[in-house]
Amino acid sequence: MRIDELIDSRHIVVCTGAGGVGKTTTSAALALRAAERGRKTIVCTIDPARRLAQSMGLAALDNVPHRVDIAGTGRGELHAMMLDMKRTFDEMVMDMTSPDRAQAIMRNPFYEHVSSTLAGTQEYMAMEKLWELHEEGGWDLIVIDTPPTRSALDFLDAPRRLTDFLEGRFLRMMLWPYMKAGKGGLRVLNFGTQVALRAVTRVTGSELFADVAEFFRSFEGMYEEFKHRSVRVRDLLGARRTVFLVVTSPSGSSLREARFFAERLAAESMPLGGVVVNRMHVVPDAGDLTGVRAGASAAAAQALDTYERWRALARAEERVLADALGTDGLPVWRVPDLPDEVVDLDQLRTVGALLAG
Amino acid sequence: MGTTLTGARVVVVSGKGGVGKTTVAAALAIAAAHADKRVLLVELEDREAFAPLFGLRRISYEPQHLAPNVTGLTVEADEALFEYLKVSYKIPSISRSLIRSRAVEFATQTAPGLKDILLIGKTITAAGETRDGKPVYDLVVVDAPPTGRLPRFLGAPQAVADLVRAGPIRRQAIGVHAAVVDPRRLQVVLVTLPEEMPVRETLEAAEHLAKMNVALGPFVVNAVLPPPPEHRDDARRDLAAAGATERQADAVMDVAERHARRAANQAAAIAGLRAEADTPIVELPYLFTEPLAYRDVETLAALMIEQEVV
């Protein structure tokens, strides 16, 4: 499979991978290339390095698409946006409930913590935004960068985890005195639960409980909607016109993660397109140099030493790549390490061309 | 302690993703161990990052021998919470499993910062551990979350203290915060690559931490290239004279020129860091190998000792 076939035919490209492997660069380079090939493209990034963001005209993290000034062919356009997690959460709450209730939720001191720090929230919001962009219509291609979570599980589990959290049985049990038992009343607690309840109440104090209970009460009735949304996002992710790319660097540690991501996606029956290996050290082949070395001057020997070191590294990287990803037929796209950092559109274009091979 | 670490018991090693902070943390531990310190190397939750460097699959939740004078430990929120409850509240053992699964679900999900407090708290407790009146460890090295998450991680105690207005959790949060901002107890070592953007992010992180009153140790610049081959014009000519084909000479010189270009970019980035950093800078070389193994950690440790980090 060639990269151009993917970006020409798919509707959604999801770039996943650990932090620091160049996911945002890959996302932006693919989006730029797709736009220049004639597709109306939006790239949604999570936390781009500042200069890369500036190169795409993204000065502010404002959660709305901005058109990037490029010369696209045909209907090709590039738009870019940065995900604002909290704002996406706010908008979702406002969309799901009455204005009064939304206000009450957002006033709760606990809400801010949940909307900005709860594990899984960022992943959930990225998916919520993906859905919105999809629903909005008009985009030929949506390229979405994912949060740099170390655990692949977080990403696919995010909708379920958030739903579980919001309707968490245990939580509600803990909170019953503050929630006035709710519908159906309270069933008899077993001894162990009572002990646990007492222990945790003692540790946290009751004020926190009151805030938390209020928070959960305000979400009453919204759980079904959360569930509904996570199911449809999952369907969208698993659809034929979606493709996942796992992005990695050629280091042993990030390749281990890449493998983890690939396995997880396969286990979830998600459409994995292949692996992008950024910053590979690709060395042109000079064949056998022993004869040359024998007659080399000091200056030539230094150049040969340098060459041999990089060649050994390039070979080692190919070995760890083969060890990590094996021979399971996954397409692998190698992007050679560029001597300069990728911070402007021209360099993104170069990366796109290298990806396309 | 040597010249560059301030003498804090807990050294928190952080950096942007992909800069090699795990390797640097391991090397720092080995370096300190060579300087006759008893070192605890802490991994937070199931990152499984250290293990391959020591030829292991994972680091256990119980202290585990990794190398002479180096003990490894994975710190996990539920273990830490359980220990805390056991010690502070004498929870009967009958409810142990229940507490573990449910109290942790509660603690970590309702008040997100609580989990970070537990992790930091447990690490600080380990640093203060004594046996027969003597400290068990001289130094605790933590492979911390990446710089993007570090302020939130180290700021969690303060945040929880603001959110929880009374009770033991508040007291615990305040206690942990006091340790985080005490330069004799904790300092942060930031690792960066010698590239412009990572350096800038590192300096921003340093500034943020300084505002939080967290002590900063040395900056570690990882993966610094050796100097490029000199007299490259001569080299090209000499290669041809030594019988290299044009293709061979092109390949060799292409690599040499790229190396020179990268090294120049690195030098500029390091100069930028030197111009702004208020603490010492330690440089570690690019290792030209993958995957990294224990011998590579030893190499870096020796260079840290040479630069008087410990």
XYZ file of C-alpha atoms in Angstrom:
667
model
C 0.000 0.000 0.000
C 1.327 3.409 -0.920
C 0.748 6.439 1.262
C -0.789 8.330 -1.642
C -3.428 5.638 -2.101
C -4.392 6.033 1.543
C -4.576 9.792 1.602
C -6.394 9.881 -1.737
C -9.085 7.373 -0.804
C -9.701 7.407 2.947
C -11.948 9.702 4.892
C -10.173 9.484 8.237
C -6.502 8.919 9.063
C -5.697 8.427 12.759
C -2.036 8.780 13.755
C -1.198 6.994 17.004
C 2.025 6.421 18.864
C 4.026 7.320 21.956
C 5.217 10.835 22.729
C 8.197 12.329 20.934
C 8.134 10.171 17.807
C 6.973 12.879 15.409
C 3.266 12.076 15.299
C 2.226 15.668 14.800
C 4.776 16.140 12.037
C 3.525 13.014 10.288
C -0.101 14.135 10.620
C 0.647 17.594 9.267
C 2.799 16.276 6.418
C 0.098 13.816 5.331
C -2.600 16.466 5.501
C -0.545 18.939 3.497
C 0.205 16.337 0.851
C -3.451 15.283 0.612
C -4.545 18.906 0.205
C -1.986 19.497 -2.491
C -3.265 16.396 -4.247
C -6.739 17.897 -4.375
C -8.545 16.887 -1.212
C -10.259 19.221 1.197
C -8.364 18.254 4.308
C -8.445 19.103 7.992
C -5.697 18.150 10.420
C -6.535 18.179 14.111
C -3.475 18.182 16.358
C -3.241 17.798 20.096
C -0.128 19.565 21.226
C 2.048 20.703 18.330
C 5.468 22.193 18.874
C 5.031 25.928 18.694
C 6.950 26.641 15.535
C 5.247 23.859 13.652
C 1.912 25.265 14.770
C 2.942 28.739 13.672
C 3.971 27.441 10.274
C 0.379 26.334 9.805
C -0.972 29.621 11.115
C -2.062 28.129 14.398
C -1.128 30.845 16.811
C -3.850 30.103 19.319
C -5.266 26.990 20.816
C -8.823 27.913 19.991
C -10.450 24.675 18.961
C -11.627 25.827 15.530
C -10.247 25.055 12.059
C -8.088 27.684 10.366
C -7.367 27.628 6.665
C -3.678 27.270 5.882
C -2.448 29.273 2.941
C -1.260 26.729 0.392
C -1.687 26.229 -3.319
C -3.916 23.166 -3.444
C -4.944 21.589 -6.724
C -8.616 21.270 -7.637
C -10.727 21.471 -4.514
C -7.686 20.849 -2.372
C -7.543 22.926 0.810
C -5.657 22.532 4.053
C -7.224 23.470 7.346
C -5.623 22.953 10.721
C -6.775 23.124 14.300
C -5.543 22.450 17.773
C -7.721 20.510 20.131
C -8.760 22.378 23.246
C -9.791 19.614 25.561
C -11.713 21.682 28.069
C -13.584 23.664 25.470
C -14.579 20.498 23.644
C -15.869 19.080 26.914
C -17.803 22.299 27.620
C -19.347 22.276 24.175
C -20.303 18.657 24.511
C -22.001 19.265 27.848
C -23.882 22.242 26.419
C -24.935 20.133 23.479
C -26.180 17.327 25.679
C -28.237 19.152 28.248
C -30.265 22.271 29.024
C -28.444 25.604 29.441
C -29.308 25.747 33.167
C -27.998 22.332 33.816
C -24.885 22.927 31.726
C -24.205 26.034 33.815
C -24.618 24.054 37.027
C -22.199 21.417 35.807
C -19.564 23.919 34.788
C -19.784 25.804 38.069
C -18.914 22.696 40.048
C -15.298 22.937 41.288
C -14.915 19.284 40.558
C -15.862 19.677 36.907
C -12.687 21.485 36.032
C -10.609 18.647 37.353
C -12.590 16.074 35.466
C -12.639 18.000 32.215
C -8.939 18.708 32.208
C -7.135 16.035 34.157
C -9.115 12.831 34.287
C -7.274 10.001 32.611
C -8.925 9.276 29.316
C -10.592 12.661 28.961
C -8.130 13.870 26.367
C -8.614 10.739 24.290
C -12.356 10.996 24.608
C -12.367 14.629 23.559
C -10.138 13.893 20.556
C -12.729 11.341 19.474
C -15.600 13.702 20.184
C -13.923 16.301 17.980
C -13.343 13.714 15.279
C -17.025 12.903 15.314
C -17.955 16.576 15.099
C -15.682 17.122 12.122
C -17.112 14.050 10.457
C -20.688 15.179 11.124
C -20.018 18.700 9.983
C -19.483 17.222 6.534
C -17.586 18.876 3.729
C -14.210 17.344 4.612
C -12.771 14.848 2.168
C -10.103 13.837 4.624
C -9.757 14.256 8.378
C -6.270 13.601 9.771
C -6.271 13.301 13.520
C -3.308 13.261 15.818
C -3.861 11.409 19.086
C -2.661 12.209 22.587
C 0.785 10.839 23.368
C -0.504 8.277 25.823
C 1.935 5.612 26.610
C -0.735 3.016 26.882
C -2.496 2.013 23.720
C -5.403 0.860 25.821
C -6.180 4.387 26.902
C -6.949 5.471 23.428
C -9.387 2.779 22.382
C -10.820 2.416 25.831
C -11.327 6.121 26.356
C -15.037 6.271 25.523
C -15.782 3.214 27.617
C -13.614 4.390 30.481
C -15.284 7.755 30.666
C -18.726 6.203 30.502
C -17.797 3.702 33.195
C -16.487 6.504 35.297
C -19.558 8.658 34.989
C -21.905 5.876 35.829
C -19.475 4.061 38.093
C -21.506 1.829 40.358
C -19.061 1.979 43.162
C -18.836 5.725 43.080
C -22.556 6.069 43.241
C -22.706 3.661 46.100
C -20.112 5.682 47.942
C -22.004 8.836 47.291
C -25.483 7.702 48.192
C -25.858 9.689 51.392
C -25.184 12.797 49.411
C -27.252 11.811 46.449
C -30.248 10.824 48.550
C -30.077 7.289 47.266
C -31.505 8.114 43.848
C -33.929 5.895 42.071
C -34.444 2.388 43.285
C -32.984 3.251 46.656
C -29.980 1.659 48.139
C -29.488 -2.049 48.293
C -28.014 -3.607 51.354
C -24.275 -3.074 51.468
C -22.120 -6.029 52.320
C -19.732 -5.797 55.201
C -16.605 -5.305 53.094
C -18.134 -2.431 51.199
C -19.152 -0.736 54.415
C -15.609 -0.969 55.690
C -14.219 0.410 52.461
C -16.777 3.174 52.479
C -15.902 4.212 55.998
C -12.202 4.103 55.273
C -12.370 6.256 52.211
C -14.761 8.763 53.760
C -12.395 9.149 56.647
C -9.522 9.860 54.324
C -11.214 12.289 52.008
C -13.432 14.205 54.363
C -17.044 14.863 53.517
C -16.832 18.178 51.666
C -15.208 16.621 48.678
C -18.001 14.091 48.672
C -20.633 16.786 48.538
C -19.058 18.408 45.485
C -18.559 15.111 43.787
C -22.093 13.989 44.522
C -23.451 17.204 43.114
C -21.368 16.660 40.035
C -22.699 13.183 39.451
C -26.246 14.214 40.149
C -25.985 16.849 37.456
C -24.907 14.216 34.964
C -27.971 12.059 35.699
C -29.709 11.091 32.519
C -26.729 11.904 30.329
C -25.084 8.515 30.643
C -27.089 7.015 27.813
C -26.006 9.845 25.573
C -22.357 9.283 26.497
C -22.706 5.627 25.692
C -24.440 6.338 22.455
C -21.675 8.692 21.417
C -18.899 6.291 22.236
C -20.562 3.518 20.272
C -20.936 5.626 17.166
C -17.343 6.921 17.369
C -16.130 3.371 17.636
C -18.146 2.434 14.575
C -16.650 5.356 12.730
C -13.142 4.296 13.728
C -13.742 0.761 12.582
C -15.250 1.835 9.283
C -13.766 0.905 5.930
C -12.824 4.467 5.078
C -10.806 4.943 8.271
C -7.190 3.976 8.595
C -4.865 3.958 11.596
C -1.165 4.624 11.233
C 1.211 3.768 14.045
C 4.020 6.305 14.221
C 7.347 5.446 15.832
C 11.026 6.288 15.866
C 13.598 3.572 15.127
C 14.683 3.225 18.762
C 14.183 -0.068 20.535
C 11.948 1.512 23.155
C 9.556 3.285 20.794
C 9.397 0.252 18.512
C 8.282 -1.826 21.484
C 5.478 0.665 21.948
C 4.655 0.615 18.257
C 4.275 -3.125 18.378
C 2.000 -2.775 21.383
C -0.165 -0.281 19.483
C -0.310 -2.486 16.405
C -1.350 -5.521 18.430
C -3.949 -3.595 20.327
C -5.477 -2.203 17.145
C -5.578 -5.673 15.629
C -7.230 -7.066 18.755
C -9.893 -4.371 18.517
C -10.398 -5.067 14.805
C -9.395 -1.531 13.967
C -8.142 -0.903 10.420
C -4.369 -0.615 10.778
C -2.761 0.736 7.610
C 0.851 0.377 8.604
C 3.745 1.821 10.560
C 5.542 5.094 9.927
C 9.117 5.031 11.186
C 10.354 8.586 11.528
C 13.963 9.679 11.679
C 15.437 6.471 10.350
C 19.131 6.723 9.694
C 19.327 5.813 6.075
C 22.847 5.472 4.744
C 23.693 5.189 1.041
C 25.418 1.912 0.284
C 29.152 2.147 -0.339
C 29.747 -1.606 -0.401
C 33.061 -3.036 0.750
C 35.470 -0.315 1.852
C 38.383 -2.406 3.158
C 40.504 -1.780 0.070
C 39.875 1.949 0.234
C 40.706 2.067 3.921
C 44.098 0.457 3.339
C 45.226 3.392 1.221
C 43.344 6.158 3.025
C 44.934 9.395 4.231
C 44.178 10.660 7.754
C 41.369 12.885 6.429
C 39.874 10.065 4.363
C 40.112 7.675 7.326
C 38.129 10.102 9.489
C 35.411 10.304 6.856
C 35.388 6.511 6.586
C 35.108 6.142 10.386
C 32.120 8.457 10.426
C 30.525 6.605 7.538
C 31.040 3.213 9.212
C 29.452 4.394 12.458
C 26.339 5.623 10.725
C 26.147 2.513 8.586
C 26.380 0.296 11.670
C 23.595 2.317 13.273
C 21.425 2.093 10.155
C 21.836 -1.676 10.168
C 21.076 -1.900 13.873
C 17.904 0.125 13.332
C 16.798 -2.210 10.554
C 17.418 -5.141 12.892
C 15.370 -3.721 15.783
C 12.677 -2.759 13.307
C 12.520 -6.324 12.005
C 12.597 -7.731 15.552
C 9.796 -5.478 16.744
C 7.451 -5.687 13.792
C 8.471 -9.072 12.478
C 7.266 -10.313 9.161
C 3.549 -9.944 9.644
C 3.259 -8.135 6.325
C 2.484 -4.714 7.778
C 3.486 -1.918 5.431
C 6.349 0.110 6.903
C 7.135 3.608 5.693
C 10.604 4.853 6.521
C 11.209 8.571 6.793
C 14.932 9.356 6.812
C 16.258 11.618 9.543
C 16.621 15.124 8.204
C 19.591 17.183 9.357
C 17.312 20.149 10.121
C 14.216 20.231 12.312
C 10.883 20.239 10.503
C 9.360 23.630 11.270
C 7.864 25.020 8.072
C 5.569 24.053 5.221
C 8.426 23.366 2.814
C 9.930 20.869 5.220
C 6.516 19.301 5.811
C 6.217 18.930 2.052
C 9.602 17.177 2.033
C 8.465 14.795 4.757
C 5.275 14.086 2.800
C 7.294 13.297 -0.311
C 9.568 10.986 1.687
C 6.519 9.202 3.124
C 5.130 8.721 -0.353
C 8.460 7.178 -1.310
C 27.403 14.557 46.584
C 29.429 15.880 43.708
C 29.396 19.232 42.122
C 26.238 19.264 40.094
C 23.547 17.450 42.052
C 22.463 19.645 44.925
C 22.351 16.811 47.401
C 18.613 16.229 47.338
C 17.569 12.738 48.285
C 15.092 12.413 45.433
C 16.141 13.202 41.876
C 13.239 13.406 39.453
C 14.387 12.862 35.872
C 12.152 14.263 33.168
C 12.271 15.432 29.567
C 10.210 15.632 26.423
C 9.149 12.279 24.979
C 11.894 10.520 23.057
C 14.883 12.355 24.534
C 16.153 9.337 26.446
C 15.153 10.292 29.968
C 14.761 6.666 31.042
C 18.288 5.858 29.891
C 19.652 8.954 31.608
C 17.818 8.102 34.837
C 19.307 4.606 34.778
C 22.778 5.991 34.041
C 22.473 8.470 36.892
C 21.582 5.620 39.248
C 24.547 3.539 38.094
C 26.885 6.527 38.357
C 25.778 7.200 41.931
C 26.157 3.512 42.759
C 29.757 3.611 41.501
C 30.280 6.541 43.865
C 29.256 4.182 46.711
C 25.719 5.485 47.091
C 22.917 3.053 47.733
C 20.429 3.937 45.036
C 16.760 3.240 44.524
C 15.659 3.520 40.904
C 11.926 4.159 40.717
C 9.625 3.501 37.813
C 6.127 4.954 38.023
C 3.369 2.454 37.263
C 3.622 -0.071 34.463
C 5.854 1.758 32.064
C 8.233 -1.182 31.711
C 10.869 1.233 30.511
C 13.832 0.355 32.748
C 13.464 -3.362 32.585
C 15.006 -3.957 29.121
C 18.070 -1.910 30.090
C 18.728 -4.387 32.878
C 17.844 -7.416 30.799
C 14.528 -7.894 32.609
C 10.938 -8.102 31.492
C 9.604 -5.880 34.241
C 10.582 -4.241 37.499
C 8.593 -5.632 40.410
C 6.491 -3.853 43.015
C 8.889 -5.138 45.639
C 12.400 -3.686 45.806
C 14.531 -5.711 43.418
C 18.288 -5.926 42.916
C 19.249 -4.435 39.550
C 22.984 -3.862 39.802
C 25.526 -3.502 42.615
C 24.139 -0.846 44.994
C 21.110 -0.299 42.742
C 17.640 -1.427 43.744
C 14.689 -1.101 41.387
C 11.073 -0.537 42.313
C 7.864 0.048 40.394
C 5.611 2.397 42.330
C 1.916 1.999 41.683
C -0.967 4.071 42.950
C -3.040 1.223 44.355
C -0.138 -0.345 46.234
C 0.748 3.056 47.603
C -2.815 3.796 48.668
C -3.186 0.442 50.291
C -0.023 0.916 52.271
C -1.157 4.353 53.302
C -4.527 3.113 54.495
C -2.983 0.165 56.275
C -0.528 2.286 58.182
C -2.786 5.248 58.884
C -6.106 3.550 59.472
C -5.360 -0.046 60.405
C -7.781 -1.363 57.806
C -8.553 -5.019 58.566
C -6.965 -7.420 56.132
C -10.363 -8.887 55.268
C -11.142 -5.881 53.117
C -7.743 -5.666 51.532
C -8.730 -6.680 48.031
C -11.832 -4.584 48.183
C -9.946 -1.531 49.269
C -7.428 -2.081 46.577
C -9.829 -2.304 43.731
C -12.500 0.073 44.867
C -10.835 2.647 47.026
C -8.304 3.082 44.297
C -10.969 3.407 41.664
C -12.435 6.097 43.838
C -9.246 7.877 44.717
C -7.737 7.876 41.289
C -10.884 8.614 39.364
C -12.632 11.179 41.495
C -9.682 13.303 42.387
C -7.174 12.810 39.605
C -4.367 14.583 41.418
C -4.660 12.078 44.228
C -2.987 9.430 42.159
C 0.002 11.669 41.541
C 0.223 12.453 45.246
C 0.266 8.774 46.037
C 3.084 8.188 43.561
C 5.172 11.135 44.750
C 4.341 10.424 48.372
C 5.415 6.812 48.093
C 8.673 7.855 46.436
C 9.407 10.387 49.142
C 8.577 7.836 51.814
C 11.007 5.394 50.229
C 13.681 8.091 50.334
C 13.142 8.497 54.055
C 13.143 4.785 54.843
C 15.534 3.700 57.559
C 16.890 0.413 58.852
C 18.505 0.319 62.298
C 18.307 4.086 62.391
C 20.213 4.529 59.130
C 18.768 5.515 55.777
C 18.299 2.543 53.460
C 19.008 4.613 50.347
C 21.303 7.557 49.796
C 19.627 8.544 46.572
C 16.282 7.888 44.905
C 16.165 8.382 41.131
C 12.722 8.609 39.562
C 11.900 8.167 35.883
C 9.182 10.834 35.903
C 6.413 11.707 33.441
C 7.492 13.753 30.408
C 7.990 17.518 30.811
C 4.558 18.256 29.359
C 2.939 16.516 32.301
C 5.566 17.262 34.952
C 4.202 20.551 36.334
C 0.812 18.937 36.794
C 2.431 15.886 38.363
C 4.560 17.822 40.846
C 1.801 20.388 41.320
C -0.777 17.747 42.223
C -0.245 18.000 45.991
C -0.956 21.722 45.906
C -3.955 21.236 43.614
C -5.463 18.588 45.859
C -4.833 20.699 48.933
C -6.879 23.424 47.231
C -9.682 21.045 46.299
C -9.964 19.116 49.546
C -10.536 21.609 52.279
C -10.228 19.405 55.337
C -9.256 15.985 56.560
C -6.302 13.638 56.343
C -6.003 13.833 52.558
C -5.459 17.535 52.846
C -2.788 17.016 55.482
C -1.139 14.386 53.323
C -1.246 16.702 50.300
C 0.322 19.550 52.235
C 3.024 17.257 53.563
C 3.919 15.965 50.116
C 3.934 19.473 48.685
C 6.391 20.586 51.368
C 8.775 17.840 50.265
C 8.383 18.701 46.574
C 9.476 22.290 47.124
C 12.297 21.471 49.549
C 15.607 21.593 47.618
C 17.228 19.311 50.185
C 14.649 16.645 49.506
C 13.806 16.873 45.826
C 15.266 18.231 42.648
C 14.484 17.832 38.982
C 16.975 16.893 36.291
C 15.745 17.835 32.822
C 16.994 15.860 29.859
C 16.967 17.302 26.370
C 18.243 16.573 22.910
C 20.635 19.128 21.420
C 17.976 20.447 19.053
C 16.361 23.827 18.992
C 12.756 22.891 19.766
C 13.489 20.420 22.579
C 15.913 22.926 24.136
C 13.277 25.620 24.053
C 10.683 23.350 25.621
C 13.186 22.340 28.271
C 13.921 25.948 29.165
C 10.200 26.648 29.371
C 9.749 23.663 31.668
C 12.638 24.880 33.812
C 11.036 28.289 34.126
C 7.707 26.746 35.047
C 9.324 24.559 37.718
C 11.240 27.515 39.127
C 7.938 29.373 39.519
C 6.630 26.370 41.430
C 9.702 26.607 43.703
C 10.929 23.193 42.627
C 14.726 22.888 42.716
C 16.480 22.285 39.412
C 19.569 20.138 39.081
C 21.798 20.016 36.025
C 20.442 19.915 32.499
C 21.461 16.786 30.669
C 21.975 17.163 26.934
C 21.679 13.677 25.521
C 22.844 12.257 22.184
C 25.518 14.820 21.387
C 27.341 13.907 18.169
C 31.120 13.605 18.088
C 32.887 16.290 16.040
C 32.483 15.798 12.288
C 35.402 14.549 10.180
C 37.788 17.383 9.398
C 39.281 18.460 6.068
C 36.372 17.053 4.121
C 37.519 18.435 0.788
C 40.839 16.645 1.190
C 39.007 13.515 2.289
C 36.977 13.356 -0.889
C 40.106 13.681 -3.023
C 42.031 11.188 -0.887
C 39.224 8.641 -1.064
C 39.445 8.691 -4.834
C 43.234 8.408 -4.611
C 42.810 5.388 -2.312
C 40.778 3.638 -4.979
C 37.198 4.500 -3.975
C 34.692 4.515 -6.817
C 32.741 7.711 -7.336
C 29.651 6.068 -5.857
C 31.608 5.021 -2.765
C 33.141 8.450 -2.311
C 29.723 10.069 -2.731
C 28.153 7.770 -0.152
C 30.916 8.332 2.400
C 31.052 12.074 1.906
C 27.276 12.444 1.885
C 27.193 10.874 5.340
C 30.132 13.002 6.493
C 28.478 16.212 5.302
C 25.173 15.330 6.946
C 27.018 14.608 10.155
C 28.692 18.023 9.941
C 25.365 19.716 9.328
C 23.725 17.962 12.267
C 26.679 18.679 14.541
C 26.509 22.385 13.640
C 22.775 22.462 14.421
C 23.464 20.719 17.710
C 26.220 23.141 18.634
C 23.858 26.060 18.037
C 21.165 24.450 20.194
C 23.631 23.738 23.013
C 24.928 27.315 22.844
C 21.323 28.480 23.160
C 20.884 26.355 26.258
C 24.169 27.541 27.781
C 23.155 31.148 27.243
C 19.986 30.723 29.286
C 20.553 27.916 31.758
C 21.281 28.815 35.373
C 22.410 25.336 36.368
C 25.279 23.170 35.067
C 24.991 21.360 31.765
C 26.043 17.760 31.360
C 26.647 16.417 27.866
C 26.222 12.769 26.965
C 27.268 11.379 23.604
C 25.198 9.888 20.849
C 25.759 6.156 21.102
C 25.262 4.975 17.511
C 23.526 1.830 18.650
C 20.095 0.265 19.002
C 18.613 -1.154 21.097
C 20.336 0.283 24.153
C 21.567 -2.262 26.662
C 23.182 -2.316 30.081
C 26.696 -1.717 28.735
C 25.441 1.536 27.153
C 24.044 2.660 30.492
C 27.447 1.902 32.033
C 29.136 3.999 29.334
C 26.895 6.962 30.101
C 27.340 6.477 33.850
C 31.120 6.640 33.474
C 30.789 9.893 31.550
C 28.547 11.311 34.262
C 31.170 10.484 36.865
C 33.799 12.142 34.672
C 31.652 15.289 34.547
C 31.258 15.139 38.321
C 27.503 14.766 38.283
C 27.664 12.583 41.381
